[in-house]
Amino acid sequence: MPSDLERIAAIDDPYRLIRAATERLNAAQQEVTELARLRRRVIQELHAQGVSYAQIAEQAGLSRGRIHQIKHTGPAPEGAFLGTGAVTVVTPLRLDPEHNRPMLTLDDMRSGKRLEDLARSFGLAVASDNVSVDGKIDLNRPGLLVICGPRMSEQMRAAYDTDPVIRWERDDLGWLLRDRRTGAVYRSGSQTTPPEPADSAYLGRLPRPDGNGTFLAIAGIHPNGSLGVIDLLAAEIATLWGQVGDRRFSTVVSVAYDPETGEPVRTQLVAPLYRHEDDHEEDHREDREDD
């Protein structure tokens, strides 16, 4: 079989050749980034297990200085919490009632931009997309980071319904998040008396509808909550990666924000980090006990 280089070099049309070479270069750069991330992660894991840099260097055929350098430079392993290679940040379009056309609100634009910047800081290639005004979104794609709640999209609502622990519900006061395990209910500060500049938000990794992978879902009851989740990710992504890796999970984030600017001033997890595989196993144990 000819190599990619030979295949591209054999293209007669110069414009097709340029396009093909550019696409292969982009793919190669993503592969280099992910290989560097993988190498750094394994070195960090070995060192955490008590293996010295000298031992790692000897077994890997590299110098001790090079091993030490790799451990502290290059793409951070926790970037894989967001994805590998390339990701797509998705935000919802809303209907502009004055002009009767789709628009991206400032709050959604701000959340999307910050999530894109965070992904780029880990060496990921980033694209953007939108949930349509009527709520349509193709969730059967790799590397999706979706900032959208159940109100804006029936497809997202169906995806959230697959979560075995954290559920979106609605009552007379509005949307809320319920922890089915503990019974705790999480609301927006706008639903309290008196109202408070606070929100609750969902953070989780959910299965794609086609069953071929997962996607990251972020949604505040209000946009301030989504922005707070991204603020939390920027500060705590290494901890989150260490606890859930790339597995399916969900949790609830509490966000206090400045009432003038809407900017988060304090964010924290208020529900456990539920790993869905663990919850699935627990449900099976309960079913066996019932039998």
CSV table of C-alpha atoms in Angstrom, one decimal:
chain,number,residue,atom,x,y,z
A,1,MET,CA,0.0,0.0,0.0
A,2,PRO,CA,1.4,3.5,-0.9
A,3,SER,CA,2.1,5.8,2.0
A,4,ASP,CA,0.0,9.0,2.5
A,5,LEU,CA,2.9,11.0,1.2
A,6,GLU,CA,3.1,8.9,-2.0
A,7,ARG,CA,-0.6,9.0,-2.5
A,8,ILE,CA,-0.8,12.8,-2.1
A,9,ALA,CA,2.3,13.3,-4.3
A,10,ALA,CA,0.7,11.3,-7.1
A,11,ILE,CA,-2.4,13.7,-7.3
A,12,ASP,CA,-2.3,15.4,-10.7
A,13,ASP,CA,-4.6,18.4,-9.9
A,14,PRO,CA,-2.5,20.9,-8.0
A,15,TYR,CA,-5.4,22.3,-6.1
A,16,ARG,CA,-6.6,18.9,-4.9
A,17,LEU,CA,-3.0,18.2,-3.9
A,18,ILE,CA,-2.8,21.3,-1.8
A,19,ARG,CA,-6.1,20.5,-0.1
A,20,ALA,CA,-5.0,16.9,0.5
A,21,ALA,CA,-1.6,17.9,1.9
A,22,THR,CA,-3.2,20.5,4.2
A,23,GLU,CA,-5.8,18.0,5.5
A,24,ARG,CA,-3.0,15.4,6.1
A,25,LEU,CA,-0.8,18.0,7.9
A,26,ASN,CA,-3.7,19.0,10.2
A,27,ALA,CA,-4.4,15.3,11.0
A,28,ALA,CA,-0.7,14.6,11.6
A,29,GLN,CA,-0.4,17.6,13.9
A,30,GLN,CA,-3.4,16.3,15.9
A,31,GLU,CA,-1.7,12.9,16.1
A,32,VAL,CA,1.6,14.4,17.3
A,33,THR,CA,-0.3,16.4,20.0
A,34,GLU,CA,-2.2,13.3,21.3
A,35,LEU,CA,0.9,11.1,21.2
A,36,ALA,CA,2.8,13.8,23.3
A,37,ARG,CA,-0.2,14.0,25.7
A,38,LEU,CA,-0.2,10.2,26.0
A,39,ARG,CA,3.5,10.0,26.6
A,40,ARG,CA,3.4,12.7,29.3
A,41,ARG,CA,0.5,11.0,31.0
A,42,VAL,CA,2.2,7.6,31.2
A,43,ILE,CA,5.4,9.2,32.6
A,44,GLN,CA,3.4,11.0,35.2
A,45,GLU,CA,1.5,7.8,36.2
A,46,LEU,CA,4.7,5.8,36.4
A,47,HIS,CA,6.4,8.4,38.6
A,48,ALA,CA,3.3,8.7,40.8
A,49,GLN,CA,3.6,4.9,41.3
A,50,GLY,CA,7.1,5.4,42.7
A,51,VAL,CA,9.1,4.7,39.6
A,52,SER,CA,12.1,7.1,39.4
A,53,TYR,CA,12.9,9.2,36.4
A,54,ALA,CA,16.2,7.3,36.0
A,55,GLN,CA,14.3,4.0,35.8
A,56,ILE,CA,11.8,5.3,33.3
A,57,ALA,CA,14.6,6.8,31.2
A,58,GLU,CA,16.5,3.5,31.2
A,59,GLN,CA,13.5,1.5,30.2
A,60,ALA,CA,12.3,4.0,27.6
A,61,GLY,CA,15.7,4.6,26.0
A,62,LEU,CA,15.8,8.3,26.8
A,63,SER,CA,17.9,10.5,29.1
A,64,ARG,CA,16.7,11.3,32.6
A,65,GLY,CA,16.7,15.0,31.7
A,66,ARG,CA,14.5,14.3,28.7
A,67,ILE,CA,12.0,12.3,30.8
A,68,HIS,CA,11.9,15.1,33.3
A,69,GLN,CA,11.3,17.6,30.5
A,70,ILE,CA,8.5,15.6,29.0
A,71,LYS,CA,6.7,15.3,32.4
A,72,HIS,CA,6.6,19.1,32.8
A,73,THR,CA,6.1,20.3,29.2
A,74,GLY,CA,3.8,19.6,26.2
A,75,PRO,CA,0.0,19.1,26.2
A,76,ALA,CA,-1.3,18.3,29.7
A,77,PRO,CA,-3.0,14.9,30.1
A,78,GLU,CA,-6.1,16.4,31.7
A,79,GLY,CA,-6.9,18.0,28.3
A,80,ALA,CA,-8.3,14.6,27.4
A,81,PHE,CA,-11.2,15.4,29.7
A,82,LEU,CA,-12.5,17.6,26.9
A,83,GLY,CA,-11.5,15.3,24.0
A,84,THR,CA,-8.7,14.2,21.8
A,85,GLY,CA,-7.5,15.6,18.6
A,86,ALA,CA,-10.3,17.9,17.6
A,87,VAL,CA,-13.5,19.1,19.4
A,88,THR,CA,-16.6,21.0,18.4
A,89,VAL,CA,-18.1,23.5,20.8
A,90,VAL,CA,-21.9,23.7,20.3
A,91,THR,CA,-24.1,26.6,21.5
A,92,PRO,CA,-27.8,27.2,21.0
A,93,LEU,CA,-29.3,29.7,18.5
A,94,ARG,CA,-32.3,31.6,19.7
A,95,LEU,CA,-35.0,33.4,17.7
A,96,ASP,CA,-34.6,37.2,17.5
A,97,PRO,CA,-38.3,38.3,17.9
A,98,GLU,CA,-37.7,41.7,16.5
A,99,HIS,CA,-36.1,40.6,13.2
A,100,ASN,CA,-37.5,37.0,13.2
A,101,ARG,CA,-34.1,35.4,12.6
A,102,PRO,CA,-31.7,33.2,14.4
A,103,MET,CA,-29.2,34.8,16.8
A,104,LEU,CA,-26.5,33.9,19.2
A,105,THR,CA,-27.0,35.7,22.5
A,106,LEU,CA,-24.1,37.5,24.2
A,107,ASP,CA,-24.2,35.1,27.2
A,108,ASP,CA,-24.1,32.0,24.9
A,109,MET,CA,-21.3,33.5,22.8
A,110,ARG,CA,-19.3,34.3,26.0
A,111,SER,CA,-19.6,30.7,27.3
A,112,GLY,CA,-18.8,29.2,23.9
A,113,LYS,CA,-15.7,31.4,23.4
A,114,ARG,CA,-14.3,30.6,26.8
A,115,LEU,CA,-14.8,26.8,26.3
A,116,GLU,CA,-13.1,27.1,22.9
A,117,ASP,CA,-10.2,29.0,24.5
A,118,LEU,CA,-9.9,26.4,27.2
A,119,ALA,CA,-9.8,23.5,24.7
A,120,ARG,CA,-7.2,25.3,22.6
A,121,SER,CA,-5.0,25.8,25.7
A,122,PHE,CA,-4.7,22.0,25.8
A,123,GLY,CA,-3.6,21.8,22.2
A,124,LEU,CA,-6.9,20.6,20.8
A,125,ALA,CA,-8.2,21.7,17.4
A,126,VAL,CA,-11.5,23.6,17.9
A,127,ALA,CA,-14.5,24.1,15.7
A,128,SER,CA,-17.8,25.7,16.5
A,129,ASP,CA,-21.4,24.8,15.7
A,130,ASN,CA,-24.9,25.6,16.9
A,131,VAL,CA,-28.1,24.0,18.0
A,132,SER,CA,-30.7,25.3,15.5
A,133,VAL,CA,-33.6,27.5,16.6
A,134,ASP,CA,-36.0,24.5,16.4
A,135,GLY,CA,-33.6,22.5,18.7
A,136,LYS,CA,-32.0,20.3,16.0
A,137,ILE,CA,-28.5,19.0,16.7
A,138,ASP,CA,-26.5,16.0,15.4
A,139,LEU,CA,-25.2,14.4,18.5
A,140,ASN,CA,-23.7,11.4,16.7
A,141,ARG,CA,-20.3,13.1,16.1
A,142,PRO,CA,-17.0,12.7,17.9
A,143,GLY,CA,-15.6,15.4,20.1
A,144,LEU,CA,-18.8,17.3,20.9
A,145,LEU,CA,-18.8,19.9,23.8
A,146,VAL,CA,-22.5,21.0,24.0
A,147,ILE,CA,-23.6,24.0,26.0
A,148,CYS,CA,-27.4,23.6,25.9
A,149,GLY,CA,-30.2,22.7,28.3
A,150,PRO,CA,-33.3,20.6,27.8
A,151,ARG,CA,-35.5,23.6,27.2
A,152,MET,CA,-33.8,24.5,24.0
A,153,SER,CA,-33.7,21.1,22.3
A,154,GLU,CA,-35.8,18.0,22.4
A,155,GLN,CA,-32.8,16.0,21.4
A,156,MET,CA,-30.8,17.3,24.3
A,157,ARG,CA,-33.7,16.6,26.6
A,158,ALA,CA,-33.7,13.0,25.5
A,159,ALA,CA,-30.0,12.8,26.0
A,160,TYR,CA,-30.3,14.2,29.6
A,161,ASP,CA,-33.0,11.6,30.3
A,162,THR,CA,-30.4,8.8,29.8
A,163,ASP,CA,-28.6,10.1,33.0
A,164,PRO,CA,-29.3,7.5,35.7
A,165,VAL,CA,-28.8,10.0,38.6
A,166,ILE,CA,-29.1,13.7,37.8
A,167,ARG,CA,-32.4,14.6,36.2
A,168,TRP,CA,-33.9,17.8,34.8
A,169,GLU,CA,-37.4,18.5,36.0
A,170,ARG,CA,-39.8,21.4,35.8
A,171,ASP,CA,-42.4,22.7,38.3
A,172,ASP,CA,-44.3,25.9,39.0
A,173,LEU,CA,-41.1,27.8,39.8
A,174,GLY,CA,-39.3,26.7,36.6
A,175,TRP,CA,-36.5,24.2,35.8
A,176,LEU,CA,-34.6,22.4,38.5
A,177,LEU,CA,-32.0,19.6,38.8
A,178,ARG,CA,-32.8,16.6,41.0
A,179,ASP,CA,-30.4,14.1,42.4
A,180,ARG,CA,-32.3,10.8,42.3
A,181,ARG,CA,-29.8,9.1,44.6
A,182,THR,CA,-30.0,11.6,47.5
A,183,GLY,CA,-33.3,13.4,46.7
A,184,ALA,CA,-31.6,16.8,46.7
A,185,VAL,CA,-33.0,19.5,44.5
A,186,TYR,CA,-30.9,22.3,43.0
A,187,ARG,CA,-32.5,25.5,41.7
A,188,SER,CA,-31.6,28.9,40.4
A,189,GLY,CA,-31.3,31.8,42.8
A,190,SER,CA,-34.0,33.6,40.8
A,191,GLN,CA,-36.5,31.1,42.1
A,192,THR,CA,-35.8,31.9,45.8
A,193,THR,CA,-37.3,34.6,48.0
A,194,PRO,CA,-35.6,37.0,48.0
A,195,PRO,CA,-33.9,36.3,44.6
A,196,GLU,CA,-30.1,35.7,44.8
A,197,PRO,CA,-27.4,36.1,42.1
A,198,ALA,CA,-26.8,32.3,41.9
A,199,ASP,CA,-27.6,29.4,39.6
A,200,SER,CA,-27.3,25.6,39.5
A,201,ALA,CA,-25.8,23.8,36.5
A,202,TYR,CA,-25.4,20.4,35.0
A,203,LEU,CA,-22.0,19.0,34.0
A,204,GLY,CA,-21.8,15.5,32.6
A,205,ARG,CA,-20.6,13.1,29.9
A,206,LEU,CA,-23.5,11.4,28.2
A,207,PRO,CA,-23.8,8.6,25.6
A,208,ARG,CA,-24.4,9.5,21.9
A,209,PRO,CA,-27.8,8.4,20.6
A,210,ASP,CA,-26.1,5.9,18.2
A,211,GLY,CA,-24.1,4.3,21.1
A,212,ASN,CA,-20.8,5.0,19.4
A,213,GLY,CA,-19.2,7.2,22.0
A,214,THR,CA,-20.0,10.1,24.3
A,215,PHE,CA,-20.2,13.9,24.4
A,216,LEU,CA,-19.7,16.5,27.1
A,217,ALA,CA,-22.9,18.3,28.2
A,218,ILE,CA,-23.0,21.7,30.0
A,219,ALA,CA,-26.1,23.6,31.0
A,220,GLY,CA,-27.1,26.1,33.7
A,221,ILE,CA,-30.7,26.6,34.6
A,222,HIS,CA,-29.8,30.1,33.3
A,223,PRO,CA,-26.7,31.1,31.2
A,224,ASN,CA,-24.8,32.3,34.3
A,225,GLY,CA,-24.7,28.6,35.4
A,226,SER,CA,-23.1,27.5,32.1
A,227,LEU,CA,-20.5,30.2,32.4
A,228,GLY,CA,-19.8,29.1,35.9
A,229,VAL,CA,-19.2,25.4,34.8
A,230,ILE,CA,-16.6,26.6,32.3
A,231,ASP,CA,-15.0,28.7,35.1
A,232,LEU,CA,-14.9,25.5,37.3
A,233,LEU,CA,-13.4,23.5,34.4
A,234,ALA,CA,-10.6,26.0,33.9
A,235,ALA,CA,-9.7,25.7,37.6
A,236,GLU,CA,-10.4,22.1,38.4
A,237,ILE,CA,-10.1,20.1,35.2
A,238,ALA,CA,-7.1,18.1,36.4
A,239,THR,CA,-9.0,17.0,39.5
A,240,LEU,CA,-12.1,16.1,37.4
A,241,TRP,CA,-9.9,14.1,34.9
A,242,GLY,CA,-8.2,12.3,37.8
A,243,GLN,CA,-11.6,11.2,39.2
A,244,VAL,CA,-13.7,10.3,36.1
A,245,GLY,CA,-11.2,10.3,33.2
A,246,ASP,CA,-13.1,9.9,29.9
A,247,ARG,CA,-15.9,7.8,31.4
A,248,ARG,CA,-19.6,8.8,31.6
A,249,PHE,CA,-20.5,10.8,34.7
A,250,SER,CA,-22.6,13.7,35.9
A,251,THR,CA,-22.7,16.2,38.7
A,252,VAL,CA,-24.2,19.6,39.7
A,253,VAL,CA,-22.3,22.8,40.0
A,254,SER,CA,-23.4,25.7,42.2
A,255,VAL,CA,-22.5,29.1,40.8
A,256,ALA,CA,-22.6,32.5,42.5
A,257,TYR,CA,-22.2,35.4,40.2
A,258,ASP,CA,-21.8,39.2,40.1
A,259,PRO,CA,-25.3,40.6,39.6
A,260,GLU,CA,-23.9,43.5,37.6
A,261,THR,CA,-21.6,41.6,35.1
A,262,GLY,CA,-23.0,38.1,35.3
A,263,GLU,CA,-19.4,36.9,35.9
A,264,PRO,CA,-18.9,33.9,38.2
A,265,VAL,CA,-17.4,34.8,41.6
A,266,ARG,CA,-17.7,31.3,43.2
A,267,THR,CA,-18.2,27.9,41.8
A,268,GLN,CA,-18.3,24.5,43.5
A,269,LEU,CA,-19.5,20.9,43.1
A,270,VAL,CA,-22.6,20.5,45.2
A,271,ALA,CA,-23.4,16.9,44.1
A,272,PRO,CA,-21.1,13.9,44.0
A,273,LEU,CA,-19.2,13.1,40.8
A,274,TYR,CA,-21.4,10.2,39.8
A,275,ARG,CA,-19.7,7.7,37.5
A,276,HIS,CA,-22.5,6.1,35.5
A,277,GLU,CA,-20.8,2.8,35.1
A,278,ASP,CA,-20.7,2.5,38.9
A,279,ASP,CA,-24.4,3.5,39.1
A,280,HIS,CA,-25.3,0.9,36.5
A,281,GLU,CA,-23.5,-1.8,38.4
A,282,GLU,CA,-25.3,-0.7,41.6
A,283,ASP,CA,-28.7,-0.9,39.8
A,284,HIS,CA,-27.8,-4.5,38.8
A,285,ARG,CA,-27.0,-5.4,42.4
A,286,GLU,CA,-30.3,-4.0,43.6
A,287,ASP,CA,-32.1,-6.0,40.8
A,288,ARG,CA,-30.4,-9.2,41.9
A,289,GLU,CA,-31.3,-8.5,45.6
A,290,ASP,CA,-34.9,-8.0,44.6
A,291,ASP,CA,-34.9,-11.3,42.8
